[in-house]
Structure formats: C-alpha cells, structure tokens
Amino acid sequence: MKILNLYACLGGNRYKWDEVTDVEVTAVEWDEELARLYQERFPQDTVIVADAHQYLLDHYKEFDFIWSSPPCPSHSRARFWNTKAKRIYPDLKLYEEILFLSTHFLGKYVVENVIPYYEPLVPAQKRGRHLYWSNFKLPSTLSHRKIKMVEEAVSVSFDEIKKLSNYHDYDFNKYKGKQRRDKIARNLVDYEAGKTILETAIGVITKQNVKQTELF
Ligand SMILES: C[S@@+](CC[C@H](N)C(=O)[O-])C[C@H]1O[C@@H](n2cnc3c(N)ncnc32)[C@H](O)[C@@H]1O
C-alpha cells in the first residue's frame, strides 16, 4: 500500500502501520531535524523535506492512502482562550486540503486536527480531542490508551516530556531543532489511533474490491 504521510513530525500516527500491512510510506516534513529523526525511526520510509501542502497538490495521484496532520495552533481552543497569545488568522490551508482530497483524490484519506474554537467549516468525525475529515467512517473508539495532558498553551515540565516519551515510545530529548520540544512531544498522534485508522481504511478498500469482483 502506497501511503503519503503529510506533516510527518516523528510519525506518531505511522508507528504501528507495519503491523497492519506492507506499507510503502513517503513522509513529508519541513523541519530538517524532525525529518532526520523520522528517517532514523523509520529507515525504510522515503522522507522528503518540503512544504507538505504543495507536495500534496503535486503528488496525490501516486498514493493509495493519504494522511495529513496540518499544524493546529491557529485553530486550537487553548490558543484562542489564552488572552496573552498573539492573534492570528485560522490557517485555511486545512480546509483547502480537505476540499481538495474530497473532490480529487480517488484513494482513502484522513485529515486530522484539533477541535477548533469555531464551528468547523466542513463537518468532521470527532474522536477524543481530535477531528478527522475522511472519506470513510471511523470506528467510534480509535484507541484505548489514555494520557492526561497539561493544557496546550502552558509549557510543560521535564517530567511531562518524560511521560509523553513513554506514551509515544520515543525519546523526545533527541530533538535538537528550533521548535519547542514540549510542543513536538504533544504533536504526535496516539499510535493505536493511527493503527486503527489504517486498519479501517484497508477493511473498506477490501470490501469495495470484493463488491467490484462480484459485479463482474
Ligand atoms: C501536528 S504535527 C504532525 C504530527 C504527526 N502526524 C505525528 O503523529 O507524529 C505537524 C508537523 O508539521 C510540520 N509542518 C508544519 N508546516 C509544514 C509544512 N508546510 N510542510 C511540512 N511540514 C510542516 C511541523 O514541523 C510538525 O512537525
């Protein structure tokens, strides 16, 4: 299965995909340090340092399944409620990708983001603290794993990073780049949710293939 993993970070969503099926993953991340660490974590993947938004437009036809996790700060409720945070426009590239994938892409896709501070412009499937825009139905529970997170706008302690490192099975102290380490650690999707979503997509694709074979 050819998968495009956009805004790849450290591949929280991708971590358990090899347990689901044979995957050929292309990951796009523009932070060079994250891309380097992603490549170290998943040596078999193709890692591209580029703008994921543009890459989607240029390459979407090459894949069976696309996962996109655009940055969430401009949509997040925590940032909106934080009166000290600089005001910014919600980044509508999120909706550009959703509309583009839902109308042009023939495979299965998932766009993932936080629950925004406004009514989402396109209806989504809400699971836990996230919204998922997808062209297939997700199970009501994506993961049974639990973690108590400190509030998003507050910078987290060393212990909190340790807790997140255990949860994601990754040592975030390896990251020596320009972004805040605690922010990176909080960015990762729960790997069980990533696994459930890929399994669901494959289930849907298999059913569609059986139906088509029955027709002929
Ligand atoms: C929310 S995180 C993705 C988390 C990822 N799905 C996971 O589970 O590990 C978003 C990532 O996108 C990267 N990023 C932000 N804008 C980007 C862009 N235009 N192109 C590529 N990467 C970008 C950030 O550096 C960050 O690592």
Short mmCIF file of C-alpha atoms and ligand atoms in Angstrom, two decimals:
data_model
loop_
_atom_site.label_atom_id
_atom_site.label_comp_id
_atom_site.label_asym_id
_atom_site.label_seq_id
_atom_site.Cartn_x
_atom_site.Cartn_y
_atom_site.Cartn_z
CA MET A 1 0.00 0.00 0.00
CA LYS A 2 1.45 3.34 -1.04
CA ILE A 3 0.93 5.90 1.70
CA LEU A 4 1.61 9.62 1.82
CA ASN A 5 2.21 10.85 5.37
CA LEU A 6 1.99 14.65 5.31
CA TYR A 7 3.29 16.89 8.14
CA ALA A 8 5.03 13.76 9.36
CA CYS A 9 6.72 15.07 12.54
CA LEU A 10 8.01 11.93 14.31
CA GLY A 11 5.40 9.63 12.86
CA GLY A 12 3.20 9.05 15.89
CA ASN A 13 0.39 8.05 13.54
CA ARG A 14 2.77 5.87 11.48
CA TYR A 15 4.44 3.95 14.30
CA LYS A 16 2.35 0.75 14.11
CA TRP A 17 1.49 0.68 10.41
CA ASP A 18 3.88 -2.21 9.69
CA GLU A 19 1.75 -4.37 11.98
CA VAL A 20 -1.27 -3.75 9.73
CA THR A 21 0.05 -4.43 6.23
CA ASP A 22 3.00 -3.97 3.86
CA VAL A 23 3.37 -0.23 3.58
CA GLU A 24 5.49 1.95 1.34
CA VAL A 25 5.47 5.32 3.05
CA THR A 26 6.53 8.74 1.78
CA ALA A 27 6.74 11.23 4.65
CA VAL A 28 6.87 14.99 4.18
CA GLU A 29 8.15 17.28 6.94
CA TRP A 30 9.77 20.67 6.56
CA ASP A 31 11.69 20.79 9.87
CA GLU A 32 15.03 19.23 8.85
CA GLU A 33 15.80 17.97 12.33
CA LEU A 34 12.43 16.23 12.61
CA ALA A 35 12.88 14.79 9.12
CA ARG A 36 16.27 13.42 10.15
CA LEU A 37 14.86 11.84 13.31
CA TYR A 38 11.86 10.47 11.42
CA GLN A 39 14.23 8.82 8.94
CA GLU A 40 16.20 7.33 11.82
CA ARG A 41 12.97 5.97 13.33
CA PHE A 42 11.62 4.64 10.02
CA PRO A 43 14.66 3.86 7.83
CA GLN A 44 12.53 2.14 5.19
CA ASP A 45 10.37 5.24 4.52
CA THR A 46 11.12 7.90 1.92
CA VAL A 47 11.48 11.19 3.79
CA ILE A 48 11.14 14.48 1.95
CA VAL A 49 11.96 17.87 3.40
CA ALA A 50 9.40 20.08 1.71
CA ASP A 51 6.17 22.01 2.08
CA ALA A 52 3.55 19.30 2.63
CA HIS A 53 0.73 21.48 1.29
CA GLN A 54 2.40 21.88 -2.10
CA TYR A 55 3.60 18.27 -2.13
CA LEU A 56 0.01 17.04 -1.80
CA LEU A 57 -1.04 19.02 -4.87
CA ASP A 58 1.90 17.80 -6.94
CA HIS A 59 1.87 14.11 -5.94
CA TYR A 60 -1.55 12.99 -4.64
CA LYS A 61 -2.16 10.70 -7.64
CA GLU A 62 0.80 8.49 -6.68
CA PHE A 63 -0.79 7.15 -3.47
CA ASP A 64 -3.50 4.74 -2.24
CA PHE A 65 -3.90 6.33 1.17
CA ILE A 66 -3.11 9.86 2.36
CA TRP A 67 -2.79 11.01 5.95
CA SER A 68 -2.45 14.72 6.61
CA SER A 69 -1.87 16.38 10.01
CA PRO A 70 -1.61 20.13 9.27
CA PRO A 71 -0.40 22.32 12.16
CA CYS A 72 -3.14 23.04 14.69
CA PRO A 73 -2.18 26.20 16.69
CA SER A 74 -4.23 28.61 14.55
CA HIS A 75 -7.37 26.50 15.14
CA SER A 76 -6.88 25.47 18.74
CA ARG A 77 -9.25 26.41 21.55
CA ALA A 78 -6.39 26.65 24.07
CA ARG A 79 -4.67 29.33 22.00
CA PHE A 80 -7.95 31.16 21.45
CA TRP A 81 -8.66 31.23 25.20
CA ASN A 82 -5.14 32.36 26.02
CA THR A 83 -5.58 36.13 26.09
CA LYS A 84 -1.78 36.62 26.02
CA ALA A 85 -1.36 34.74 22.73
CA LYS A 86 -0.80 36.84 19.62
CA ARG A 87 -3.92 36.91 17.45
CA ILE A 88 -3.61 35.07 14.14
CA TYR A 89 -5.97 34.05 11.35
CA PRO A 90 -7.08 30.42 11.31
CA ASP A 91 -4.94 28.76 8.66
CA LEU A 92 -7.43 27.79 5.97
CA LYS A 93 -4.95 25.50 4.24
CA LEU A 94 -6.54 22.86 6.46
CA TYR A 95 -9.82 23.27 4.55
CA GLU A 96 -8.04 23.60 1.20
CA GLU A 97 -6.63 20.11 1.74
CA ILE A 98 -9.95 18.65 2.93
CA LEU A 99 -11.86 20.06 -0.06
CA PHE A 100 -9.12 19.08 -2.47
CA LEU A 101 -8.89 15.48 -1.22
CA SER A 102 -12.66 15.02 -1.03
CA THR A 103 -13.10 16.08 -4.65
CA HIS A 104 -9.93 14.99 -6.47
CA PHE A 105 -8.41 12.04 -4.66
CA LEU A 106 -9.60 8.55 -5.61
CA GLY A 107 -8.00 6.70 -2.68
CA LYS A 108 -8.78 6.87 1.02
CA TYR A 109 -7.69 9.85 3.10
CA VAL A 110 -7.67 11.23 6.62
CA VAL A 111 -7.02 14.82 7.61
CA GLU A 112 -6.54 15.19 11.34
CA ASN A 113 -6.63 18.26 13.55
CA VAL A 114 -7.71 19.54 16.95
CA ILE A 115 -11.29 20.50 17.76
CA PRO A 116 -11.30 24.17 16.71
CA TYR A 117 -12.55 27.20 18.65
CA TYR A 118 -15.13 27.86 15.87
CA GLU A 119 -17.74 25.64 14.19
CA PRO A 120 -15.71 23.55 11.67
CA LEU A 121 -16.25 24.79 8.12
CA VAL A 122 -16.57 21.20 6.89
CA PRO A 123 -18.31 18.55 9.04
CA ALA A 124 -15.89 16.07 10.60
CA GLN A 125 -15.82 12.92 12.73
CA LYS A 126 -14.98 13.77 16.35
CA ARG A 127 -12.91 11.23 18.23
CA GLY A 128 -11.47 12.17 21.63
CA ARG A 129 -9.76 15.56 21.42
CA HIS A 130 -9.48 15.44 17.63
CA LEU A 131 -11.48 15.95 14.48
CA TYR A 132 -10.95 13.69 11.47
CA TRP A 133 -12.08 14.53 7.95
CA SER A 134 -12.15 11.35 5.94
CA ASN A 135 -13.93 9.60 3.06
CA PHE A 136 -14.67 6.51 5.20
CA LYS A 137 -16.35 6.01 8.57
CA LEU A 138 -14.05 5.67 11.54
CA PRO A 139 -14.83 3.36 14.49
CA SER A 140 -16.27 5.21 17.49
CA THR A 141 -13.20 4.28 19.55
CA LEU A 142 -9.79 4.67 17.93
CA SER A 143 -7.67 3.85 20.95
CA HIS A 144 -7.99 2.57 24.48
CA ARG A 145 -4.76 4.20 25.58
CA LYS A 146 -5.10 7.15 27.92
CA ILE A 147 -2.84 10.05 28.84
CA LYS A 148 -3.59 13.13 30.89
CA MET A 149 -2.21 16.16 29.07
CA VAL A 150 -1.46 19.52 30.61
CA GLU A 151 -3.18 22.43 28.95
CA GLU A 152 -1.84 23.17 25.48
CA ALA A 153 -0.82 26.79 25.98
CA VAL A 154 1.27 26.04 29.08
CA SER A 155 4.86 24.94 28.55
CA VAL A 156 5.43 21.51 30.04
CA SER A 157 7.96 20.28 32.56
CA PHE A 158 10.75 17.75 32.15
CA ASP A 159 8.51 15.14 33.81
CA GLU A 160 5.74 15.84 31.33
CA ILE A 161 8.13 15.26 28.41
CA LYS A 162 9.19 12.00 30.07
CA LYS A 163 5.54 10.97 30.37
CA LEU A 164 4.97 11.77 26.68
CA SER A 165 8.17 9.91 25.77
CA ASN A 166 6.82 6.79 27.47
CA TYR A 167 3.41 7.19 25.91
CA HIS A 168 4.76 7.56 22.36
CA ASP A 169 7.68 5.18 22.88
CA TYR A 170 10.09 7.88 21.72
CA ASP A 171 12.80 9.87 23.50
CA PHE A 172 11.96 13.48 22.64
CA ASN A 173 15.25 14.68 24.15
CA LYS A 174 16.86 13.58 20.89
CA TYR A 175 15.31 16.61 19.17
CA LYS A 176 17.86 19.45 18.89
CA GLY A 177 15.99 21.64 16.41
CA LYS A 178 14.36 25.06 16.62
CA GLN A 179 10.83 24.12 17.72
CA ARG A 180 9.88 23.73 21.37
CA ARG A 181 10.50 20.16 22.50
CA ASP A 182 7.30 20.01 24.55
CA LYS A 183 5.31 21.21 21.56
CA ILE A 184 6.80 18.47 19.40
CA ALA A 185 6.06 15.85 22.07
CA ARG A 186 2.42 16.95 22.19
CA ASN A 187 2.08 16.93 18.40
CA LEU A 188 2.20 13.17 17.96
CA VAL A 189 -0.95 11.21 17.24
CA ASP A 190 -1.52 8.21 19.52
CA TYR A 191 -0.04 5.24 17.65
CA GLU A 192 -3.01 3.00 18.42
CA ALA A 193 -5.34 5.54 16.78
CA GLY A 194 -3.03 5.63 13.74
CA LYS A 195 -3.14 1.85 13.55
CA THR A 196 -6.94 1.62 13.93
CA ILE A 197 -7.45 4.17 11.18
CA LEU A 198 -5.22 2.35 8.70
CA GLU A 199 -6.88 -0.98 9.54
CA THR A 200 -10.29 0.61 8.95
CA ALA A 201 -9.21 2.05 5.59
CA ILE A 202 -7.91 -1.33 4.48
CA GLY A 203 -11.16 -3.00 5.59
CA VAL A 204 -13.16 -0.54 3.50
CA ILE A 205 -10.90 -0.95 0.44
CA THR A 206 -11.07 -4.76 0.67
CA LYS A 207 -14.89 -4.69 0.87
CA GLN A 208 -15.07 -2.38 -2.16
CA ASN A 209 -12.78 -4.70 -4.15
CA VAL A 210 -14.90 -7.77 -3.25
CA LYS A 211 -18.09 -5.93 -4.32
CA GLN A 212 -16.50 -4.96 -7.65
CA THR A 213 -15.32 -8.52 -8.28
CA GLU A 214 -18.87 -9.78 -7.57
CA LEU A 215 -20.24 -7.35 -10.17
CA PHE A 216 -18.16 -8.90 -12.96
C1 LIG B 1 0.73 18.22 14.23
S1 LIG B 1 2.34 17.79 13.73
C2 LIG B 1 2.07 16.23 12.97
C3 LIG B 1 2.09 15.04 13.89
C4 LIG B 1 2.21 13.70 13.20
N1 LIG B 1 1.04 13.34 12.47
C5 LIG B 1 2.51 12.58 14.21
O1 LIG B 1 1.60 11.84 14.57
O2 LIG B 1 3.67 12.48 14.64
C6 LIG B 1 2.64 18.88 12.41
C7 LIG B 1 4.04 18.83 11.80
O3 LIG B 1 4.02 19.54 10.57
C8 LIG B 1 5.25 20.20 10.38
N2 LIG B 1 4.96 21.28 9.42
C9 LIG B 1 4.33 22.46 9.65
N3 LIG B 1 4.10 23.09 8.48
C10 LIG B 1 4.61 22.30 7.49
C11 LIG B 1 4.63 22.38 6.08
N4 LIG B 1 4.11 23.43 5.43
N5 LIG B 1 5.20 21.39 5.39
C12 LIG B 1 5.74 20.31 6.02
N6 LIG B 1 5.72 20.17 7.36
C13 LIG B 1 5.15 21.14 8.08
C14 LIG B 1 5.67 20.63 11.78
O4 LIG B 1 7.08 20.79 11.84
C15 LIG B 1 5.15 19.45 12.61
O5 LIG B 1 6.16 18.50 12.78
#
